[in-house]
PDB file of C-alpha atoms in Angstrom:
ATOM      1  CA  UNK A   1       0.000   0.000   0.000  1.00 45.00           C
ATOM      2  CA  UNK A   2       2.830   2.391   0.795  1.00 44.00           C
ATOM      3  CA  UNK A   3       4.468   1.699  -2.596  1.00 46.00           C
ATOM      4  CA  UNK A   4       1.182   2.183  -4.418  1.00 46.00           C
ATOM      5  CA  UNK A   5       0.570   5.442  -2.582  1.00 46.00           C
ATOM      6  CA  UNK A   6       4.075   6.652  -3.384  1.00 48.00           C
ATOM      7  CA  UNK A   7       3.734   5.743  -7.056  1.00 50.00           C
ATOM      8  CA  UNK A   8       0.219   7.180  -7.455  1.00 55.00           C
ATOM      9  CA  UNK A   9       0.119   9.592 -10.402  1.00 56.00           C
ATOM     10  CA  UNK A  10      -0.463  13.249  -9.622  1.00 59.00           C
ATOM     11  CA  UNK A  11      -3.676  14.792 -10.902  1.00 57.00           C
ATOM     12  CA  UNK A  12      -3.302  16.066 -14.468  1.00 57.00           C
ATOM     13  CA  UNK A  13      -2.897  19.803 -14.804  1.00 55.00           C
ATOM     14  CA  UNK A  14      -3.532  21.965 -17.847  1.00 52.00           C
ATOM     15  CA  UNK A  15      -0.429  22.539 -19.881  1.00 53.00           C
ATOM     16  CA  UNK A  16      -0.066  26.101 -21.072  1.00 51.00           C
ATOM     17  CA  UNK A  17       2.087  26.964 -24.017  1.00 51.00           C
ATOM     18  CA  UNK A  18       4.429  29.898 -23.789  1.00 54.00           C
ATOM     19  CA  UNK A  19       2.144  32.931 -23.652  1.00 52.00           C
ATOM     20  CA  UNK A  20       2.461  35.595 -26.272  1.00 50.00           C
ATOM     21  CA  UNK A  21       1.711  39.194 -25.390  1.00 54.00           C
ATOM     22  CA  UNK A  22      -1.763  40.375 -26.397  1.00 51.00           C
ATOM     23  CA  UNK A  23      -2.147  44.053 -27.323  1.00 49.00           C
ATOM     24  CA  UNK A  24      -5.321  45.867 -26.503  1.00 49.00           C
ATOM     25  CA  UNK A  25      -7.245  47.709 -29.199  1.00 49.00           C
ATOM     26  CA  UNK A  26      -5.540  50.987 -29.997  1.00 49.00           C
ATOM     27  CA  UNK A  27      -2.159  49.754 -28.681  1.00 49.00           C
ATOM     28  CA  UNK A  28       0.652  49.531 -31.167  1.00 49.00           C
ATOM     29  CA  UNK A  29       3.504  47.061 -31.186  1.00 49.00           C
ATOM     30  CA  UNK A  30       6.211  45.642 -33.405  1.00 48.00           C
ATOM     31  CA  UNK A  31       4.912  42.031 -33.268  1.00 49.00           C
ATOM     32  CA  UNK A  32       3.255  40.127 -36.094  1.00 49.00           C
ATOM     33  CA  UNK A  33      -0.242  40.850 -37.299  1.00 48.00           C
ATOM     34  CA  UNK A  34      -1.809  38.040 -35.215  1.00 48.00           C
ATOM     35  CA  UNK A  35      -0.835  37.461 -31.572  1.00 48.00           C
ATOM     36  CA  UNK A  36      -2.088  34.071 -30.321  1.00 46.00           C
ATOM     37  CA  UNK A  37      -2.131  32.586 -26.851  1.00 49.00           C
ATOM     38  CA  UNK A  38      -3.009  28.898 -26.609  1.00 47.00           C
ATOM     39  CA  UNK A  39      -4.135  27.221 -23.413  1.00 48.00           C
ATOM     40  CA  UNK A  40      -4.565  23.475 -23.774  1.00 49.00           C
ATOM     41  CA  UNK A  41      -6.831  21.714 -21.356  1.00 50.00           C
ATOM     42  CA  UNK A  42      -6.129  18.008 -21.191  1.00 48.00           C
ATOM     43  CA  UNK A  43      -8.681  15.586 -19.921  1.00 50.00           C
ATOM     44  CA  UNK A  44      -7.560  13.553 -16.927  1.00 50.00           C
ATOM     45  CA  UNK A  45      -5.811  10.361 -17.928  1.00 50.00           C
ATOM     46  CA  UNK A  46      -7.038   7.354 -16.008  1.00 47.00           C
ATOM     47  CA  UNK A  47      -4.276   4.908 -15.465  1.00 47.00           C
ATOM     48  CA  UNK A  48      -5.615   1.505 -14.582  1.00 47.00           C
ATOM     49  CA  UNK A  49      -3.903  -1.682 -13.721  1.00 45.00           C
ATOM     50  CA  UNK A  50      -2.253  -3.335 -16.683  1.00 45.00           C
ATOM     51  CA  UNK A  51      -3.419  -6.828 -17.401  1.00 44.00           C
ATOM     52  CA  UNK A  52      -0.351  -8.824 -16.721  1.00 44.00           C
ATOM     53  CA  UNK A  53      -1.786 -12.274 -16.284  1.00 42.00           C
ATOM     54  CA  UNK A  54      -2.507 -12.118 -12.580  1.00 43.00           C
ATOM     55  CA  UNK A  55       0.803 -11.450 -11.003  1.00 44.00           C
ATOM     56  CA  UNK A  56       3.702  -9.064 -10.456  1.00 46.00           C
ATOM     57  CA  UNK A  57       5.687  -7.595  -7.649  1.00 47.00           C
ATOM     58  CA  UNK A  58       5.133  -4.155  -6.192  1.00 50.00           C
ATOM     59  CA  UNK A  59       8.349  -2.961  -7.870  1.00 49.00           C
ATOM     60  CA  UNK A  60       7.038  -4.056 -11.282  1.00 52.00           C
ATOM     61  CA  UNK A  61       3.772  -2.256 -10.641  1.00 50.00           C
ATOM     62  CA  UNK A  62       5.638   0.871  -9.575  1.00 57.00           C
ATOM     63  CA  UNK A  63       7.825   0.783 -12.718  1.00 76.00           C
ATOM     64  CA  UNK A  64       4.826   0.355 -14.985  1.00 80.00           C
ATOM     65  CA  UNK A  65       3.040   3.261 -13.332  1.00 81.00           C
ATOM     66  CA  UNK A  66       6.095   5.476 -13.687  1.00 84.00           C
ATOM     67  CA  UNK A  67       6.415   4.553 -17.369  1.00 85.00           C
ATOM     68  CA  UNK A  68       2.735   5.286 -17.925  1.00 84.00           C
ATOM     69  CA  UNK A  69       3.058   8.649 -16.199  1.00 88.00           C
ATOM     70  CA  UNK A  70       6.106   9.562 -18.294  1.00 88.00           C
ATOM     71  CA  UNK A  71       4.335   8.486 -21.486  1.00 88.00           C
ATOM     72  CA  UNK A  72       1.292  10.575 -20.560  1.00 87.00           C
ATOM     73  CA  UNK A  73       3.492  13.608 -19.897  1.00 86.00           C
ATOM     74  CA  UNK A  74       5.249  13.156 -23.254  1.00 88.00           C
ATOM     75  CA  UNK A  75       1.880  12.906 -24.989  1.00 86.00           C
ATOM     76  CA  UNK A  76       0.686  16.072 -23.255  1.00 85.00           C
ATOM     77  CA  UNK A  77       3.848  17.920 -24.276  1.00 84.00           C
ATOM     78  CA  UNK A  78       3.449  16.828 -27.893  1.00 83.00           C
ATOM     79  CA  UNK A  79      -0.192  17.888 -27.830  1.00 80.00           C
ATOM     80  CA  UNK A  80       0.722  21.318 -26.459  1.00 71.00           C
ATOM     81  CA  UNK A  81       3.461  21.772 -29.068  1.00 70.00           C
ATOM     82  CA  UNK A  82       1.065  20.793 -31.874  1.00 69.00           C
ATOM     83  CA  UNK A  83      -1.519  23.216 -30.525  1.00 62.00           C
ATOM     84  CA  UNK A  84       1.024  26.039 -30.491  1.00 57.00           C
ATOM     85  CA  UNK A  85       2.126  25.253 -34.050  1.00 59.00           C
ATOM     86  CA  UNK A  86      -1.404  25.056 -35.414  1.00 59.00           C
ATOM     87  CA  UNK A  87      -2.476  28.204 -33.563  1.00 53.00           C
ATOM     88  CA  UNK A  88       0.425  30.280 -34.864  1.00 52.00           C
ATOM     89  CA  UNK A  89       0.067  28.986 -38.444  1.00 51.00           C
ATOM     90  CA  UNK A  90      -3.680  28.888 -38.979  1.00 50.00           C
ATOM     91  CA  UNK A  91      -5.171  30.807 -36.034  1.00 46.00           C
ATOM     92  CA  UNK A  92      -7.502  27.905 -35.181  1.00 44.00           C
ATOM     93  CA  UNK A  93      -7.915  25.495 -32.281  1.00 42.00           C
ATOM     94  CA  UNK A  94      -5.446  22.637 -32.075  1.00 40.00           C
ATOM     95  CA  UNK A  95      -6.857  19.356 -33.267  1.00 43.00           C
ATOM     96  CA  UNK A  96      -5.227  17.249 -30.564  1.00 45.00           C
ATOM     97  CA  UNK A  97      -6.759  18.862 -27.474  1.00 46.00           C
ATOM     98  CA  UNK A  98      -9.351  21.165 -26.071  1.00 48.00           C
ATOM     99  CA  UNK A  99      -7.152  24.268 -26.367  1.00 47.00           C
ATOM    100  CA  UNK A 100      -8.687  27.736 -26.396  1.00 48.00           C
ATOM    101  CA  UNK A 101      -7.048  30.141 -28.844  1.00 48.00           C
ATOM    102  CA  UNK A 102      -7.203  33.856 -28.223  1.00 49.00           C
ATOM    103  CA  UNK A 103      -6.673  35.711 -31.461  1.00 49.00           C
ATOM    104  CA  UNK A 104      -6.354  39.426 -32.083  1.00 50.00           C
ATOM    105  CA  UNK A 105      -6.941  40.763 -35.554  1.00 50.00           C
ATOM    106  CA  UNK A 106      -4.218  42.914 -36.962  1.00 49.00           C
ATOM    107  CA  UNK A 107      -4.854  46.627 -37.112  1.00 52.00           C
ATOM    108  CA  UNK A 108      -4.902  48.065 -40.606  1.00 48.00           C
ATOM    109  CA  UNK A 109      -1.732  49.895 -41.464  1.00 50.00           C
ATOM    110  CA  UNK A 110      -1.581  53.329 -43.041  1.00 46.00           C
ATOM    111  CA  UNK A 111      -1.224  51.832 -46.516  1.00 45.00           C
ATOM    112  CA  UNK A 112      -4.141  49.460 -46.008  1.00 46.00           C
ATOM    113  CA  UNK A 113      -6.331  52.208 -44.557  1.00 45.00           C
ATOM    114  CA  UNK A 114      -5.627  54.340 -47.580  1.00 46.00           C
ATOM    115  CA  UNK A 115      -6.914  51.676 -49.921  1.00 47.00           C
ATOM    116  CA  UNK A 116      -3.488  50.332 -50.832  1.00 46.00           C
ATOM    117  CA  UNK A 117      -2.367  53.646 -52.228  1.00 44.00           C
ATOM    118  CA  UNK A 118       1.292  52.879 -51.651  1.00 45.00           C
ATOM    119  CA  UNK A 119       1.165  49.633 -53.616  1.00 46.00           C
ATOM    120  CA  UNK A 120      -0.846  51.225 -56.392  1.00 46.00           C
ATOM    121  CA  UNK A 121       1.654  54.051 -56.749  1.00 58.00           C
ATOM    122  CA  UNK A 122       4.409  51.484 -57.226  1.00 72.00           C
ATOM    123  CA  UNK A 123       2.355  49.657 -59.854  1.00 81.00           C
ATOM    124  CA  UNK A 124       3.376  50.870 -63.351  1.00 84.00           C
ATOM    125  CA  UNK A 125      -0.019  50.058 -64.853  1.00 84.00           C
ATOM    126  CA  UNK A 126      -1.886  52.008 -62.198  1.00 85.00           C
ATOM    127  CA  UNK A 127       0.617  54.849 -62.449  1.00 84.00           C
ATOM    128  CA  UNK A 128       0.160  54.943 -66.229  1.00 82.00           C
ATOM    129  CA  UNK A 129      -3.619  55.034 -65.821  1.00 85.00           C
ATOM    130  CA  UNK A 130      -3.328  57.879 -63.308  1.00 86.00           C
ATOM    131  CA  UNK A 131      -1.087  59.831 -65.700  1.00 83.00           C
ATOM    132  CA  UNK A 132      -3.553  59.260 -68.561  1.00 82.00           C
ATOM    133  CA  UNK A 133      -6.441  60.482 -66.421  1.00 82.00           C
ATOM    134  CA  UNK A 134      -4.419  63.510 -65.401  1.00 81.00           C
ATOM    135  CA  UNK A 135      -3.562  64.261 -69.025  1.00 78.00           C
ATOM    136  CA  UNK A 136      -7.182  63.826 -70.138  1.00 79.00           C
ATOM    137  CA  UNK A 137      -8.261  66.186 -67.372  1.00 77.00           C
ATOM    138  CA  UNK A 138      -5.552  68.760 -68.064  1.00 75.00           C
ATOM    139  CA  UNK A 139      -6.195  68.944 -71.838  1.00 75.00           C
ATOM    140  CA  UNK A 140      -9.628  70.640 -71.504  1.00 78.00           C
ATOM    141  CA  UNK A 141      -8.120  72.902 -68.879  1.00 76.00           C
ATOM    142  CA  UNK A 142      -5.353  73.960 -71.275  1.00 76.00           C
ATOM    143  CA  UNK A 143      -7.922  74.635 -74.005  1.00 79.00           C
ATOM    144  CA  UNK A 144      -9.983  76.664 -71.570  1.00 80.00           C
ATOM    145  CA  UNK A 145      -6.901  78.704 -70.695  1.00 82.00           C
ATOM    146  CA  UNK A 146      -6.278  79.360 -74.412  1.00 81.00           C
ATOM    147  CA  UNK A 147      -9.882  80.452 -74.893  1.00 84.00           C
ATOM    148  CA  UNK A 148      -9.589  82.640 -71.826  1.00 86.00           C
ATOM    149  CA  UNK A 149      -6.486  84.296 -73.276  1.00 85.00           C
ATOM    150  CA  UNK A 150      -8.354  84.965 -76.530  1.00 86.00           C
ATOM    151  CA  UNK A 151     -11.272  86.402 -74.574  1.00 88.00           C
ATOM    152  CA  UNK A 152      -8.890  88.672 -72.696  1.00 89.00           C
ATOM    153  CA  UNK A 153      -7.413  89.950 -75.963  1.00 90.00           C
ATOM    154  CA  UNK A 154     -10.875  90.596 -77.397  1.00 91.00           C
ATOM    155  CA  UNK A 155     -11.994  92.370 -74.241  1.00 92.00           C
ATOM    156  CA  UNK A 156      -8.839  94.502 -74.294  1.00 92.00           C
ATOM    157  CA  UNK A 157      -9.526  95.535 -77.896  1.00 93.00           C
ATOM    158  CA  UNK A 158     -13.162  96.269 -77.093  1.00 93.00           C
ATOM    159  CA  UNK A 159     -12.074  98.342 -74.108  1.00 94.00           C
ATOM    160  CA  UNK A 160      -9.772 100.432 -76.305  1.00 94.00           C
ATOM    161  CA  UNK A 161     -12.597 100.908 -78.836  1.00 94.00           C
ATOM    162  CA  UNK A 162     -15.033 102.141 -76.204  1.00 94.00           C
ATOM    163  CA  UNK A 163     -12.397 104.425 -74.689  1.00 94.00           C
ATOM    164  CA  UNK A 164     -11.927 106.026 -78.123  1.00 94.00           C
ATOM    165  CA  UNK A 165     -15.692 106.327 -78.591  1.00 94.00           C
ATOM    166  CA  UNK A 166     -16.012 107.968 -75.208  1.00 94.00           C
ATOM    167  CA  UNK A 167     -13.341 110.523 -76.055  1.00 93.00           C
ATOM    168  CA  UNK A 168     -15.037 111.359 -79.380  1.00 94.00           C
ATOM    169  CA  UNK A 169     -18.452 111.785 -77.778  1.00 93.00           C
ATOM    170  CA  UNK A 170     -16.981 113.949 -75.037  1.00 94.00           C
ATOM    171  CA  UNK A 171     -15.411 116.232 -77.641  1.00 93.00           C
ATOM    172  CA  UNK A 172     -18.675 116.449 -79.566  1.00 92.00           C
ATOM    173  CA  UNK A 173     -20.575 117.237 -76.384  1.00 92.00           C
ATOM    174  CA  UNK A 174     -18.149 120.010 -75.543  1.00 91.00           C
ATOM    175  CA  UNK A 175     -18.564 121.463 -79.035  1.00 90.00           C
ATOM    176  CA  UNK A 176     -22.343 121.388 -78.685  1.00 88.00           C
ATOM    177  CA  UNK A 177     -22.056 123.133 -75.359  1.00 87.00           C
ATOM    178  CA  UNK A 178     -19.899 125.845 -76.907  1.00 86.00           C
ATOM    179  CA  UNK A 179     -22.378 126.301 -79.747  1.00 84.00           C
ATOM    180  CA  UNK A 180     -25.223 126.488 -77.289  1.00 82.00           C
ATOM    181  CA  UNK A 181     -23.325 129.085 -75.305  1.00 80.00           C
ATOM    182  CA  UNK A 182     -22.695 131.149 -78.394  1.00 80.00           C
ATOM    183  CA  UNK A 183     -26.321 130.835 -79.449  1.00 79.00           C
ATOM    184  CA  UNK A 184     -27.441 131.987 -76.051  1.00 76.00           C
ATOM    185  CA  UNK A 185     -25.293 135.095 -76.284  1.00 80.00           C
ATOM    186  CA  UNK A 186     -26.664 135.862 -79.761  1.00 81.00           C
ATOM    187  CA  UNK A 187     -30.209 135.501 -78.522  1.00 81.00           C
ATOM    188  CA  UNK A 188     -29.490 137.843 -75.666  1.00 84.00           C
ATOM    189  CA  UNK A 189     -28.067 140.434 -78.025  1.00 86.00           C
ATOM    190  CA  UNK A 190     -31.062 140.047 -80.334  1.00 88.00           C
ATOM    191  CA  UNK A 191     -33.439 140.569 -77.446  1.00 88.00           C
ATOM    192  CA  UNK A 192     -31.513 143.671 -76.454  1.00 89.00           C
ATOM    193  CA  UNK A 193     -31.703 145.055 -79.976  1.00 91.00           C
ATOM    194  CA  UNK A 194     -35.400 144.333 -80.173  1.00 91.00           C
ATOM    195  CA  UNK A 195     -35.978 146.220 -76.961  1.00 91.00           C
ATOM    196  CA  UNK A 196     -33.941 149.141 -78.281  1.00 92.00           C
ATOM    197  CA  UNK A 197     -35.956 149.149 -81.527  1.00 93.00           C
ATOM    198  CA  UNK A 198     -39.165 149.185 -79.579  1.00 92.00           C
ATOM    199  CA  UNK A 199     -37.972 152.099 -77.531  1.00 92.00           C
ATOM    200  CA  UNK A 200     -36.973 153.978 -80.718  1.00 92.00           C
ATOM    201  CA  UNK A 201     -40.390 153.341 -82.211  1.00 92.00           C
ATOM    202  CA  UNK A 202     -42.022 154.678 -79.094  1.00 92.00           C
ATOM    203  CA  UNK A 203     -39.925 157.830 -79.275  1.00 92.00           C
ATOM    204  CA  UNK A 204     -40.763 158.245 -82.968  1.00 93.00           C
ATOM    205  CA  UNK A 205     -44.456 157.950 -82.225  1.00 92.00           C
ATOM    206  CA  UNK A 206     -44.121 160.544 -79.484  1.00 91.00           C
ATOM    207  CA  UNK A 207     -42.226 162.903 -81.783  1.00 92.00           C
ATOM    208  CA  UNK A 208     -44.871 162.485 -84.489  1.00 91.00           C
ATOM    209  CA  UNK A 209     -47.616 163.462 -82.034  1.00 90.00           C
ATOM    210  CA  UNK A 210     -45.624 166.479 -80.957  1.00 91.00           C
ATOM    211  CA  UNK A 211     -45.037 167.505 -84.583  1.00 92.00           C
ATOM    212  CA  UNK A 212     -48.761 167.246 -85.283  1.00 92.00           C
ATOM    213  CA  UNK A 213     -49.581 169.370 -82.284  1.00 91.00           C
ATOM    214  CA  UNK A 214     -47.001 171.924 -83.348  1.00 92.00           C
ATOM    215  CA  UNK A 215     -48.464 171.982 -86.877  1.00 91.00           C
ATOM    216  CA  UNK A 216     -51.886 172.633 -85.415  1.00 90.00           C
ATOM    217  CA  UNK A 217     -50.565 175.541 -83.388  1.00 90.00           C
ATOM    218  CA  UNK A 218     -48.762 176.993 -86.415  1.00 91.00           C
ATOM    219  CA  UNK A 219     -51.881 176.779 -88.567  1.00 89.00           C
ATOM    220  CA  UNK A 220     -53.909 178.552 -85.906  1.00 88.00           C
ATOM    221  CA  UNK A 221     -51.312 181.321 -85.662  1.00 88.00           C
ATOM    222  CA  UNK A 222     -51.350 181.785 -89.449  1.00 88.00           C
ATOM    223  CA  UNK A 223     -55.129 182.057 -89.482  1.00 87.00           C
ATOM    224  CA  UNK A 224     -55.033 184.708 -86.772  1.00 86.00           C
ATOM    225  CA  UNK A 225     -52.337 186.643 -88.595  1.00 84.00           C
ATOM    226  CA  UNK A 226     -54.188 186.671 -91.892  1.00 84.00           C
ATOM    227  CA  UNK A 227     -57.499 187.684 -90.410  1.00 81.00           C
ATOM    228  CA  UNK A 228     -55.990 190.755 -88.706  1.00 67.00           C
ATOM    229  CA  UNK A 229     -57.368 189.952 -85.435  1.00 55.00           C
TER     230      UNK A 229
END
């Protein structure tokens, strides 16, 4: 009984592979895209008495138990190693145990977030297509600039034409104003002359009336002289 108690196998414990650091969301690191931690849970191994034909010493039983324990430990180690290999290669649970795989998805890099712009820039075909699009977009712009230059020339010529027209009309307006000024002075002089003529006519009429009155007086004096009165 003492030998059996000493050789009793210890209870199986879960074998954990070497843990790999897990980064939280938003934390950056220099590790690979996928960080995996595998914890393999092994079911308890029941070691029963080996059928040896009904006999054996306690030392034989103890040696068999030790060999069984060592074999079970080797099997557990191989299972843990396989689980670590499968988890790091495929990101799935190991097929040889009940391991739980914790997997973190890789954060998109700057190039991936930008839609693979860096790889597209390095692609000659994509670069050629971008250059063709740029050229097709710049050609109408160049034509528009040429048309704009022509429009500027035409507007400059039209501006010069209207400046000349303005100067001509200003000169004509000034001439009309001078003529109107001269006409106004002539009209004023004519009005003055007309008033003077009217005054002369009035004086003539007055003189005629005075002459008639004087003639009447003279005729009366002659009549008185001839009659001897």
